[in-house]
């Protein structure tokens, strides 16, 4: 039991990060139809900028805020400089553009920062909490709580605010949204900023546990994407649940089967989901029109 | 007319391959040339899959890995001559592509990309983790192909660089010939038709699922053979050959040159293979520049270099 | 036994009955038109017959064989071909290649022979090319053969699509609004082409908005409204049918209100 609980805790912790990455994917996918392979770089930037801002003397909360704001700016730049000019390009081109962006950001991070592994102190100390024979880091609670807070915040934003509804309307039908006077370019920019900020926030939450370096982005992007797909592409609730489930699945695989193949878990899940229910757990079916 | 354009492409290719060494300042360039040819061979497979049939794969490096490790393992474990190991690798890749392709190819766009990506990563993971067989992430030695020694016995004495330059160049010309044959054949037309409209392809009797699978298997064999050649040439292979970045490289090379065009594939492979060689001076900027090139080309030359250039020339002619 | 027999065909999308209980049949050399106001279910009916949608109920019989819900490529092999309301041209190919693709069932062969450019493969390609050129001449597109299909005018593309559908030598040809978006001259050209194809013994099923065209060339008219068949018969009889007039006037009156 305590063993299971231990795996559960670690699964929820990484799952929280995957869930945030998956949410970020979903926001951009819904606003622009683009799958952003550079999503993981936002997480990396969030962690790395906090590390360096903190080292430069900023207090941790301020450093984290600076990192989130800077990453949001990177997200906006990505949209303005690479995604908007390529509107209407085929899927292969868009895939290559965002992978190119991911490699570019990684290369820039390697130059601006360095190639070392970094971390910063946990928010509330390093003493773990004991629960039924298992232990959980306080930082894990921060990560899980932070992820849920973002999820609830987004839900409120999309359902309760005019701006959020404008984003939803744009994702449903871009042209119709323009016709009723929504500035869809602004919505796109907002989505990239929001998505990048969420990614950076995830980076801030998880760095004290997993540490970070310039090259952690790609793996996270793939996991987040797997989570989003598991839940059903384009569905925020699905993305969040999918990310958490994926984290759990990975932790259980590592715990009970083989830690070597824990990375494989994500991809076995993706393949299984795609084969047996291509719409994902929460997705809806679509029909081609002729 | 069409026949001659195919032959023209092949003749120009062969001429360039034969002529280039006269301009090589040092033996090192034979190695670079061979690298380009092997990459171009793999990319020619992507042209068939993505350019002709319109299907995306982000996992083809997995097949290159199978081809490469077949050459490392089969001679040691089953006493197979390396040349036959290439064939074995291709057969295993084809069989695996057939099995994996059936369910995967029902998917479209991003879903297909990610499913293939998952497959590629699983192959890389097995190569990394099954240390008893593959010796893990540090890589494994590969036996000599033996062909150079054979040529020596027949009186043709080539340096290692020269031999691999000539051999991979020949393989590339054959690979290009096959791909160009396919383009204007009934099977190739079926592939391009489904790229144009899957629904219409069905109404003229094209079994879309089957034809897609053909393209997937053919392109897997290309990747596998290219992987084998890489391993044999280096006499060494690491799991990186099956890694995600290698898959991305293949697709980028194909799209950079112009994904529907075989000469484009070769040009794309050439540029992206040379880029890191040129950039060794500023190795630190390599990733930065690679990423930038990928984005710029896709934004400003959507069709890729060769079709964009051809369009310019034709536009001027009219 | 009719060549194409539609028996009580129906389908519902999320509880909405798009087509309900529609039956009729088509004989060789006959032109049967399906008409009806917008949203009557004509294209849905077409998509069920041609295997794009799987019918919820009822049967489609081709030459007596039950082909209900069979995939389009299998229907093609059994002699059913179609065109599309919103053109489905292979834009990435030349006009000639589009027509050649129509010969797929006759030109296909072992993929290995195609890869190695064996004489057998070249022979199949030659056969398809000759057939395609003859077809292009028949629809008046022989001079456009080497142009990229995407550059053709709308009317030419409509004819190209018909040529491609004829390439497979079908027993039944389904035409989904072949004259939609065409000018008077183009409409007349397509008119002639359809009549000529029917004369050669092909059974033609037509969905068309252009009532003049329908009345001029059809042997038999089936009228749909709200997914159900409300009338059927020779064109003159149908055009006098009070239920048909009501259906059309009803929608026109509604249109006028808007």
PDB file of C-alpha atoms in Angstrom, chain A:
ATOM      1  CA  UNK A   1       0.000   0.000   0.000  1.00  0.00           C
ATOM      2  CA  UNK A   2       2.710   2.478   0.994  1.00  0.00           C
ATOM      3  CA  UNK A   3       4.569   1.504  -2.165  1.00  0.00           C
ATOM      4  CA  UNK A   4       1.534   2.164  -4.310  1.00  0.00           C
ATOM      5  CA  UNK A   5       0.985   5.468  -2.549  1.00  0.00           C
ATOM      6  CA  UNK A   6       4.567   6.434  -3.262  1.00  0.00           C
ATOM      7  CA  UNK A   7       4.148   5.736  -6.981  1.00  0.00           C
ATOM      8  CA  UNK A   8       0.851   7.620  -6.900  1.00  0.00           C
ATOM      9  CA  UNK A   9       2.530  10.718  -5.471  1.00  0.00           C
ATOM     10  CA  UNK A  10       5.359  10.738  -7.959  1.00  0.00           C
ATOM     11  CA  UNK A  11       2.932  10.010 -10.795  1.00  0.00           C
ATOM     12  CA  UNK A  12       0.718  12.922  -9.815  1.00  0.00           C
ATOM     13  CA  UNK A  13       3.720  15.227  -9.567  1.00  0.00           C
ATOM     14  CA  UNK A  14       5.058  14.588 -13.075  1.00  0.00           C
ATOM     15  CA  UNK A  15       1.478  14.226 -14.268  1.00  0.00           C
ATOM     16  CA  UNK A  16       0.780  17.773 -13.088  1.00  0.00           C
ATOM     17  CA  UNK A  17       3.551  19.052 -15.332  1.00  0.00           C
ATOM     18  CA  UNK A  18       2.395  16.980 -18.292  1.00  0.00           C
ATOM     19  CA  UNK A  19      -1.128  18.255 -17.679  1.00  0.00           C
ATOM     20  CA  UNK A  20       0.055  21.868 -17.823  1.00  0.00           C
ATOM     21  CA  UNK A  21       2.023  21.236 -21.001  1.00  0.00           C
ATOM     22  CA  UNK A  22      -0.999  19.482 -22.490  1.00  0.00           C
ATOM     23  CA  UNK A  23      -3.206  22.440 -21.539  1.00  0.00           C
ATOM     24  CA  UNK A  24      -0.754  24.778 -23.237  1.00  0.00           C
ATOM     25  CA  UNK A  25      -0.890  22.611 -26.377  1.00  0.00           C
ATOM     26  CA  UNK A  26      -4.644  22.652 -26.344  1.00  0.00           C
ATOM     27  CA  UNK A  27      -4.946  26.422 -26.025  1.00  0.00           C
ATOM     28  CA  UNK A  28      -2.731  27.012 -29.056  1.00  0.00           C
ATOM     29  CA  UNK A  29      -4.259  24.158 -31.015  1.00  0.00           C
ATOM     30  CA  UNK A  30      -7.738  25.502 -30.455  1.00  0.00           C
ATOM     31  CA  UNK A  31      -6.837  29.048 -31.372  1.00  0.00           C
ATOM     32  CA  UNK A  32      -4.744  28.315 -34.441  1.00  0.00           C
ATOM     33  CA  UNK A  33      -5.011  24.638 -35.413  1.00  0.00           C
ATOM     34  CA  UNK A  34      -1.252  24.363 -34.908  1.00  0.00           C
ATOM     35  CA  UNK A  35       0.369  21.637 -32.827  1.00  0.00           C
ATOM     36  CA  UNK A  36       3.218  23.511 -31.190  1.00  0.00           C
ATOM     37  CA  UNK A  37       6.210  21.231 -30.793  1.00  0.00           C
ATOM     38  CA  UNK A  38       8.033  24.101 -29.054  1.00  0.00           C
ATOM     39  CA  UNK A  39       5.669  23.832 -26.081  1.00  0.00           C
ATOM     40  CA  UNK A  40       8.266  22.034 -23.982  1.00  0.00           C
ATOM     41  CA  UNK A  41      10.742  24.865 -24.498  1.00  0.00           C
ATOM     42  CA  UNK A  42       8.400  27.134 -22.549  1.00  0.00           C
ATOM     43  CA  UNK A  43       8.781  24.835 -19.551  1.00  0.00           C
ATOM     44  CA  UNK A  44      12.548  24.891 -19.987  1.00  0.00           C
ATOM     45  CA  UNK A  45      12.582  28.691 -20.243  1.00  0.00           C
ATOM     46  CA  UNK A  46      10.422  29.028 -17.147  1.00  0.00           C
ATOM     47  CA  UNK A  47      12.892  26.976 -15.122  1.00  0.00           C
ATOM     48  CA  UNK A  48      16.105  28.362 -16.604  1.00  0.00           C
ATOM     49  CA  UNK A  49      15.162  32.043 -16.441  1.00  0.00           C
ATOM     50  CA  UNK A  50      14.067  31.654 -12.825  1.00  0.00           C
ATOM     51  CA  UNK A  51      17.383  29.976 -12.011  1.00  0.00           C
ATOM     52  CA  UNK A  52      19.429  32.756 -13.540  1.00  0.00           C
ATOM     53  CA  UNK A  53      17.265  35.622 -12.309  1.00  0.00           C
ATOM     54  CA  UNK A  54      17.417  34.140  -8.801  1.00  0.00           C
ATOM     55  CA  UNK A  55      21.185  33.739  -9.063  1.00  0.00           C
ATOM     56  CA  UNK A  56      21.405  37.355 -10.160  1.00  0.00           C
ATOM     57  CA  UNK A  57      19.885  38.357  -6.853  1.00  0.00           C
ATOM     58  CA  UNK A  58      16.127  38.553  -7.442  1.00  0.00           C
ATOM     59  CA  UNK A  59      14.027  36.962  -4.704  1.00  0.00           C
ATOM     60  CA  UNK A  60      12.554  33.657  -5.869  1.00  0.00           C
ATOM     61  CA  UNK A  61       8.917  34.780  -6.341  1.00  0.00           C
ATOM     62  CA  UNK A  62      10.034  37.800  -8.341  1.00  0.00           C
ATOM     63  CA  UNK A  63      12.428  35.695 -10.394  1.00  0.00           C
ATOM     64  CA  UNK A  64       9.596  33.263 -11.158  1.00  0.00           C
ATOM     65  CA  UNK A  65       7.284  36.093 -12.216  1.00  0.00           C
ATOM     66  CA  UNK A  66       9.987  37.541 -14.444  1.00  0.00           C
ATOM     67  CA  UNK A  67      10.494  34.113 -16.016  1.00  0.00           C
ATOM     68  CA  UNK A  68       6.792  33.675 -16.703  1.00  0.00           C
ATOM     69  CA  UNK A  69       6.505  37.151 -18.226  1.00  0.00           C
ATOM     70  CA  UNK A  70       9.617  36.690 -20.372  1.00  0.00           C
ATOM     71  CA  UNK A  71       8.418  33.301 -21.605  1.00  0.00           C
ATOM     72  CA  UNK A  72       5.022  34.748 -22.471  1.00  0.00           C
ATOM     73  CA  UNK A  73       6.859  37.318 -24.571  1.00  0.00           C
ATOM     74  CA  UNK A  74       8.717  34.505 -26.328  1.00  0.00           C
ATOM     75  CA  UNK A  75       5.360  32.861 -27.027  1.00  0.00           C
ATOM     76  CA  UNK A  76       4.032  36.058 -28.576  1.00  0.00           C
ATOM     77  CA  UNK A  77       7.176  36.417 -30.671  1.00  0.00           C
ATOM     78  CA  UNK A  78       6.809  32.825 -31.854  1.00  0.00           C
ATOM     79  CA  UNK A  79       3.288  33.550 -33.024  1.00  0.00           C
ATOM     80  CA  UNK A  80       4.080  36.863 -34.688  1.00  0.00           C
ATOM     81  CA  UNK A  81       7.326  35.823 -36.358  1.00  0.00           C
ATOM     82  CA  UNK A  82       6.785  32.191 -37.283  1.00  0.00           C
ATOM     83  CA  UNK A  83       3.169  31.074 -37.054  1.00  0.00           C
ATOM     84  CA  UNK A  84       1.238  34.049 -38.448  1.00  0.00           C
ATOM     85  CA  UNK A  85       3.389  34.422 -41.582  1.00  0.00           C
ATOM     86  CA  UNK A  86       2.836  30.718 -42.315  1.00  0.00           C
ATOM     87  CA  UNK A  87      -0.941  30.701 -42.019  1.00  0.00           C
ATOM     88  CA  UNK A  88      -2.515  28.212 -44.398  1.00  0.00           C
ATOM     89  CA  UNK A  89       0.664  26.189 -44.848  1.00  0.00           C
ATOM     90  CA  UNK A  90       0.294  22.383 -44.968  1.00  0.00           C
ATOM     91  CA  UNK A  91       0.609  20.346 -41.773  1.00  0.00           C
ATOM     92  CA  UNK A  92       4.136  19.113 -42.605  1.00  0.00           C
ATOM     93  CA  UNK A  93       5.359  22.691 -42.938  1.00  0.00           C
ATOM     94  CA  UNK A  94       3.772  23.725 -39.651  1.00  0.00           C
ATOM     95  CA  UNK A  95       5.322  20.720 -37.903  1.00  0.00           C
ATOM     96  CA  UNK A  96       8.737  21.687 -39.228  1.00  0.00           C
ATOM     97  CA  UNK A  97       8.271  25.337 -38.280  1.00  0.00           C
ATOM     98  CA  UNK A  98       7.452  24.559 -34.662  1.00  0.00           C
ATOM     99  CA  UNK A  99      10.177  21.911 -34.427  1.00  0.00           C
ATOM    100  CA  UNK A 100      12.535  24.496 -35.936  1.00  0.00           C
ATOM    101  CA  UNK A 101      11.373  26.987 -33.327  1.00  0.00           C
ATOM    102  CA  UNK A 102      12.002  24.432 -30.605  1.00  0.00           C
ATOM    103  CA  UNK A 103      15.549  23.776 -31.847  1.00  0.00           C
ATOM    104  CA  UNK A 104      16.122  27.529 -32.186  1.00  0.00           C
ATOM    105  CA  UNK A 105      14.972  28.284 -28.643  1.00  0.00           C
ATOM    106  CA  UNK A 106      17.089  25.419 -27.325  1.00  0.00           C
ATOM    107  CA  UNK A 107      20.115  26.740 -29.221  1.00  0.00           C
ATOM    108  CA  UNK A 108      19.523  30.230 -27.892  1.00  0.00           C
ATOM    109  CA  UNK A 109      19.145  28.970 -24.317  1.00  0.00           C
ATOM    110  CA  UNK A 110      22.400  27.072 -24.631  1.00  0.00           C
ATOM    111  CA  UNK A 111      24.147  30.289 -25.692  1.00  0.00           C
ATOM    112  CA  UNK A 112      22.487  32.672 -23.253  1.00  0.00           C
ATOM    113  CA  UNK A 113      22.621  30.345 -20.264  1.00  0.00           C
ATOM    114  CA  UNK A 114      24.840  27.258 -20.390  1.00  0.00           C
ATOM    115  CA  UNK A 115      24.783  23.493 -20.749  1.00  0.00           C
ATOM    116  CA  UNK A 116      24.775  22.737 -17.019  1.00  0.00           C
ATOM    117  CA  UNK A 117      21.988  21.214 -14.947  1.00  0.00           C
ATOM    118  CA  UNK A 118      20.384  23.729 -12.601  1.00  0.00           C
ATOM    119  CA  UNK A 119      17.905  23.952  -9.804  1.00  0.00           C
ATOM    120  CA  UNK A 120      16.655  26.397  -7.195  1.00  0.00           C
ATOM    121  CA  UNK A 121      15.353  25.845  -3.675  1.00  0.00           C
ATOM    122  CA  UNK A 122      11.925  24.332  -3.093  1.00  0.00           C
ATOM    123  CA  UNK A 123       9.240  26.875  -2.133  1.00  0.00           C
ATOM    124  CA  UNK A 124       8.716  25.613   1.391  1.00  0.00           C
ATOM    125  CA  UNK A 125      11.790  23.686   2.402  1.00  0.00           C
ATOM    126  CA  UNK A 126      12.989  20.186   1.710  1.00  0.00           C
ATOM    127  CA  UNK A 127      11.336  18.300   4.581  1.00  0.00           C
ATOM    128  CA  UNK A 128       9.029  15.654   3.136  1.00  0.00           C
ATOM    129  CA  UNK A 129       5.604  14.918   4.605  1.00  0.00           C
ATOM    130  CA  UNK A 130       4.858  11.346   5.700  1.00  0.00           C
ATOM    131  CA  UNK A 131       1.519   9.881   4.648  1.00  0.00           C
ATOM    132  CA  UNK A 132       0.593   6.261   5.419  1.00  0.00           C
ATOM    133  CA  UNK A 133       4.172   5.044   5.109  1.00  0.00           C
ATOM    134  CA  UNK A 134       4.889   6.998   1.942  1.00  0.00           C
ATOM    135  CA  UNK A 135       6.556  10.371   1.661  1.00  0.00           C
ATOM    136  CA  UNK A 136       5.667  13.353  -0.449  1.00  0.00           C
ATOM    137  CA  UNK A 137       7.757  16.457  -1.039  1.00  0.00           C
ATOM    138  CA  UNK A 138       6.130  19.757  -0.208  1.00  0.00           C
ATOM    139  CA  UNK A 139       7.187  20.904  -3.677  1.00  0.00           C
ATOM    140  CA  UNK A 140       5.079  18.076  -5.147  1.00  0.00           C
ATOM    141  CA  UNK A 141       2.091  19.543  -3.362  1.00  0.00           C
ATOM    142  CA  UNK A 142       2.958  22.911  -4.885  1.00  0.00           C
ATOM    143  CA  UNK A 143       3.148  21.348  -8.338  1.00  0.00           C
ATOM    144  CA  UNK A 144      -0.117  19.433  -8.055  1.00  0.00           C
ATOM    145  CA  UNK A 145      -1.904  22.349  -6.403  1.00  0.00           C
ATOM    146  CA  UNK A 146      -0.500  24.788  -8.944  1.00  0.00           C
ATOM    147  CA  UNK A 147      -1.692  22.666 -11.837  1.00  0.00           C
ATOM    148  CA  UNK A 148      -5.207  22.442 -10.434  1.00  0.00           C
ATOM    149  CA  UNK A 149      -5.234  26.178  -9.758  1.00  0.00           C
ATOM    150  CA  UNK A 150      -4.284  26.893 -13.372  1.00  0.00           C
ATOM    151  CA  UNK A 151      -6.951  24.500 -14.581  1.00  0.00           C
ATOM    152  CA  UNK A 152      -9.681  26.139 -12.498  1.00  0.00           C
ATOM    153  CA  UNK A 153      -8.447  29.587 -13.473  1.00  0.00           C
ATOM    154  CA  UNK A 154      -8.589  28.705 -17.150  1.00  0.00           C
ATOM    155  CA  UNK A 155     -12.023  27.222 -16.772  1.00  0.00           C
ATOM    156  CA  UNK A 156     -13.273  30.415 -15.179  1.00  0.00           C
ATOM    157  CA  UNK A 157     -11.545  32.472 -17.842  1.00  0.00           C
ATOM    158  CA  UNK A 158     -13.107  30.555 -20.708  1.00  0.00           C
ATOM    159  CA  UNK A 159     -16.599  30.360 -19.284  1.00  0.00           C
ATOM    160  CA  UNK A 160     -16.949  33.552 -17.270  1.00  0.00           C
ATOM    161  CA  UNK A 161     -15.099  36.284 -19.129  1.00  0.00           C
ATOM    162  CA  UNK A 162     -15.881  37.953 -22.445  1.00  0.00           C
ATOM    163  CA  UNK A 163     -12.285  37.592 -23.553  1.00  0.00           C
ATOM    164  CA  UNK A 164     -12.285  33.875 -22.776  1.00  0.00           C
ATOM    165  CA  UNK A 165     -15.477  33.398 -24.727  1.00  0.00           C
ATOM    166  CA  UNK A 166     -13.953  35.276 -27.634  1.00  0.00           C
ATOM    167  CA  UNK A 167     -11.096  32.762 -27.618  1.00  0.00           C
ATOM    168  CA  UNK A 168     -13.562  29.878 -27.586  1.00  0.00           C
ATOM    169  CA  UNK A 169     -15.568  31.440 -30.394  1.00  0.00           C
ATOM    170  CA  UNK A 170     -12.437  31.848 -32.480  1.00  0.00           C
ATOM    171  CA  UNK A 171     -11.505  28.236 -32.017  1.00  0.00           C
ATOM    172  CA  UNK A 172     -14.975  27.126 -33.061  1.00  0.00           C
ATOM    173  CA  UNK A 173     -15.154  29.187 -36.205  1.00  0.00           C
ATOM    174  CA  UNK A 174     -12.540  31.755 -37.056  1.00  0.00           C
ATOM    175  CA  UNK A 175     -14.491  33.450 -39.830  1.00  0.00           C
ATOM    176  CA  UNK A 176     -17.693  33.680 -37.849  1.00  0.00           C
ATOM    177  CA  UNK A 177     -15.763  35.112 -34.914  1.00  0.00           C
ATOM    178  CA  UNK A 178     -14.314  37.790 -37.189  1.00  0.00           C
ATOM    179  CA  UNK A 179     -17.772  38.566 -38.509  1.00  0.00           C
ATOM    180  CA  UNK A 180     -19.138  39.238 -35.038  1.00  0.00           C
ATOM    181  CA  UNK A 181     -16.261  41.615 -34.444  1.00  0.00           C
ATOM    182  CA  UNK A 182     -13.737  39.531 -32.526  1.00  0.00           C
ATOM    183  CA  UNK A 183     -10.149  40.513 -33.200  1.00  0.00           C
ATOM    184  CA  UNK A 184      -8.886  37.029 -34.025  1.00  0.00           C
ATOM    185  CA  UNK A 185      -5.264  38.149 -34.390  1.00  0.00           C
ATOM    186  CA  UNK A 186      -5.369  39.395 -30.848  1.00  0.00           C
ATOM    187  CA  UNK A 187      -6.945  36.132 -29.735  1.00  0.00           C
ATOM    188  CA  UNK A 188      -4.085  34.201 -31.363  1.00  0.00           C
ATOM    189  CA  UNK A 189      -1.499  36.386 -29.652  1.00  0.00           C
ATOM    190  CA  UNK A 190      -3.273  36.014 -26.347  1.00  0.00           C
ATOM    191  CA  UNK A 191      -3.397  32.241 -26.736  1.00  0.00           C
ATOM    192  CA  UNK A 192       0.321  31.988 -27.382  1.00  0.00           C
ATOM    193  CA  UNK A 193       1.099  34.270 -24.446  1.00  0.00           C
ATOM    194  CA  UNK A 194      -1.213  32.308 -22.158  1.00  0.00           C
ATOM    195  CA  UNK A 195       0.103  28.973 -23.311  1.00  0.00           C
ATOM    196  CA  UNK A 196       3.732  30.046 -22.921  1.00  0.00           C
ATOM    197  CA  UNK A 197       3.033  31.480 -19.470  1.00  0.00           C
ATOM    198  CA  UNK A 198       1.414  28.222 -18.361  1.00  0.00           C
ATOM    199  CA  UNK A 199       4.408  26.275 -19.659  1.00  0.00           C
ATOM    200  CA  UNK A 200       6.809  28.560 -17.817  1.00  0.00           C
ATOM    201  CA  UNK A 201       4.754  28.219 -14.644  1.00  0.00           C
ATOM    202  CA  UNK A 202       5.056  24.441 -14.947  1.00  0.00           C
ATOM    203  CA  UNK A 203       8.815  24.892 -15.276  1.00  0.00           C
ATOM    204  CA  UNK A 204       8.901  26.989 -12.119  1.00  0.00           C
ATOM    205  CA  UNK A 205       6.892  24.401 -10.185  1.00  0.00           C
ATOM    206  CA  UNK A 206       8.875  21.337 -11.201  1.00  0.00           C
ATOM    207  CA  UNK A 207      12.480  22.561 -11.376  1.00  0.00           C
ATOM    208  CA  UNK A 208      13.180  22.141  -7.633  1.00  0.00           C
ATOM    209  CA  UNK A 209      12.206  18.460  -7.985  1.00  0.00           C
ATOM    210  CA  UNK A 210      13.506  17.364 -11.389  1.00  0.00           C
ATOM    211  CA  UNK A 211      16.061  20.124 -12.067  1.00  0.00           C
ATOM    212  CA  UNK A 212      16.401  21.657 -15.488  1.00  0.00           C
ATOM    213  CA  UNK A 213      18.808  22.255 -18.349  1.00  0.00           C
ATOM    214  CA  UNK A 214      18.616  23.749 -21.826  1.00  0.00           C
ATOM    215  CA  UNK A 215      17.569  20.463 -23.427  1.00  0.00           C
ATOM    216  CA  UNK A 216      14.635  19.242 -21.303  1.00  0.00           C
ATOM    217  CA  UNK A 217      12.017  20.787 -23.590  1.00  0.00           C
ATOM    218  CA  UNK A 218      11.600  18.223 -26.324  1.00  0.00           C
ATOM    219  CA  UNK A 219      10.862  15.299 -24.019  1.00  0.00           C
ATOM    220  CA  UNK A 220       8.289  17.354 -22.138  1.00  0.00           C
ATOM    221  CA  UNK A 221       6.673  18.520 -25.375  1.00  0.00           C
ATOM    222  CA  UNK A 222       6.227  14.932 -26.503  1.00  0.00           C
ATOM    223  CA  UNK A 223       4.783  13.858 -23.152  1.00  0.00           C
ATOM    224  CA  UNK A 224       2.459  16.830 -23.044  1.00  0.00           C
ATOM    225  CA  UNK A 225       1.341  16.086 -26.548  1.00  0.00           C
ATOM    226  CA  UNK A 226       0.723  12.468 -25.603  1.00  0.00           C
ATOM    227  CA  UNK A 227      -1.387  13.670 -22.695  1.00  0.00           C
ATOM    228  CA  UNK A 228      -3.366  16.031 -24.906  1.00  0.00           C
ATOM    229  CA  UNK A 229      -3.979  13.290 -27.405  1.00  0.00           C
ATOM    230  CA  UNK A 230      -4.906  10.791 -24.724  1.00  0.00           C
ATOM    231  CA  UNK A 231      -7.589  13.174 -23.522  1.00  0.00           C
ATOM    232  CA  UNK A 232      -8.732  14.064 -27.011  1.00  0.00           C
ATOM    233  CA  UNK A 233      -7.081  16.795 -29.030  1.00  0.00           C
ATOM    234  CA  UNK A 234      -8.576  20.231 -28.461  1.00  0.00           C
ATOM    235  CA  UNK A 235     -10.404  19.407 -25.254  1.00  0.00           C
ATOM    236  CA  UNK A 236      -8.914  21.246 -22.223  1.00  0.00           C
ATOM    237  CA  UNK A 237     -10.515  18.950 -19.652  1.00  0.00           C
ATOM    238  CA  UNK A 238      -9.276  15.965 -21.630  1.00  0.00           C
ATOM    239  CA  UNK A 239      -5.782  17.437 -21.885  1.00  0.00           C
ATOM    240  CA  UNK A 240      -5.591  17.989 -18.155  1.00  0.00           C
ATOM    241  CA  UNK A 241      -6.890  14.536 -17.278  1.00  0.00           C
ATOM    242  CA  UNK A 242      -4.764  12.979 -20.009  1.00  0.00           C
ATOM    243  CA  UNK A 243      -1.599  14.599 -18.685  1.00  0.00           C
ATOM    244  CA  UNK A 244      -2.270  13.426 -15.140  1.00  0.00           C
ATOM    245  CA  UNK A 245      -3.126   9.914 -16.306  1.00  0.00           C
ATOM    246  CA  UNK A 246       0.036   9.755 -18.349  1.00  0.00           C
ATOM    247  CA  UNK A 247       2.126  10.765 -15.331  1.00  0.00           C
ATOM    248  CA  UNK A 248       0.449   8.067 -13.243  1.00  0.00           C
ATOM    249  CA  UNK A 249       0.904   5.500 -15.950  1.00  0.00           C
ATOM    250  CA  UNK A 250       4.578   6.346 -16.223  1.00  0.00           C
ATOM    251  CA  UNK A 251       5.142   6.155 -12.477  1.00  0.00           C
ATOM    252  CA  UNK A 252       3.343   2.814 -12.223  1.00  0.00           C
ATOM    253  CA  UNK A 253       5.319   1.419 -15.152  1.00  0.00           C
ATOM    254  CA  UNK A 254       8.548   2.560 -13.537  1.00  0.00           C
ATOM    255  CA  UNK A 255       7.512   1.161 -10.156  1.00  0.00           C
ATOM    256  CA  UNK A 256       6.016  -2.169 -11.087  1.00  0.00           C
ATOM    257  CA  UNK A 257       7.475  -3.061 -14.489  1.00  0.00           C
ATOM    258  CA  UNK A 258      10.732  -1.499 -15.564  1.00  0.00           C
ATOM    259  CA  UNK A 259      12.249   1.870 -14.864  1.00  0.00           C
ATOM    260  CA  UNK A 260      14.152   1.617 -18.139  1.00  0.00           C
ATOM    261  CA  UNK A 261      10.953   1.522 -20.102  1.00  0.00           C
ATOM    262  CA  UNK A 262       9.066   4.121 -18.117  1.00  0.00           C
ATOM    263  CA  UNK A 263       9.646   6.544 -20.999  1.00  0.00           C
ATOM    264  CA  UNK A 264       8.091   3.994 -23.333  1.00  0.00           C
ATOM    265  CA  UNK A 265       4.857   4.092 -21.358  1.00  0.00           C
ATOM    266  CA  UNK A 266       3.873   7.433 -22.853  1.00  0.00           C
ATOM    267  CA  UNK A 267       4.296   6.215 -26.383  1.00  0.00           C
ATOM    268  CA  UNK A 268       2.635   2.887 -25.849  1.00  0.00           C
ATOM    269  CA  UNK A 269      -0.305   4.872 -24.487  1.00  0.00           C
ATOM    270  CA  UNK A 270      -0.344   7.186 -27.513  1.00  0.00           C
ATOM    271  CA  UNK A 271      -0.247   4.304 -29.948  1.00  0.00           C
ATOM    272  CA  UNK A 272      -2.929   2.389 -28.078  1.00  0.00           C
ATOM    273  CA  UNK A 273      -5.205   5.422 -27.902  1.00  0.00           C
ATOM    274  CA  UNK A 274      -4.722   6.238 -31.554  1.00  0.00           C
ATOM    275  CA  UNK A 275      -5.432   2.684 -32.632  1.00  0.00           C
ATOM    276  CA  UNK A 276      -8.443   1.984 -30.495  1.00  0.00           C
ATOM    277  CA  UNK A 277     -10.073   5.379 -29.987  1.00  0.00           C
ATOM    278  CA  UNK A 278      -8.568   7.993 -32.250  1.00  0.00           C
ATOM    279  CA  UNK A 279     -10.799  10.663 -30.714  1.00  0.00           C
ATOM    280  CA  UNK A 280      -9.144  10.204 -27.325  1.00  0.00           C
ATOM    281  CA  UNK A 281     -10.929   9.695 -24.026  1.00  0.00           C
ATOM    282  CA  UNK A 282     -12.953  12.897 -24.141  1.00  0.00           C
ATOM    283  CA  UNK A 283     -12.874  13.829 -27.827  1.00  0.00           C
ATOM    284  CA  UNK A 284     -15.839  13.978 -30.131  1.00  0.00           C
ATOM    285  CA  UNK A 285     -16.250  12.360 -33.491  1.00  0.00           C
ATOM    286  CA  UNK A 286     -16.076  14.364 -36.670  1.00  0.00           C
ATOM    287  CA  UNK A 287     -17.304  13.513 -40.148  1.00  0.00           C
ATOM    288  CA  UNK A 288     -15.724  14.523 -43.415  1.00  0.00           C
ATOM    289  CA  UNK A 289     -17.960  16.617 -45.620  1.00  0.00           C
ATOM    290  CA  UNK A 290     -18.091  15.875 -49.305  1.00  0.00           C
TER     291      UNK A 290
END
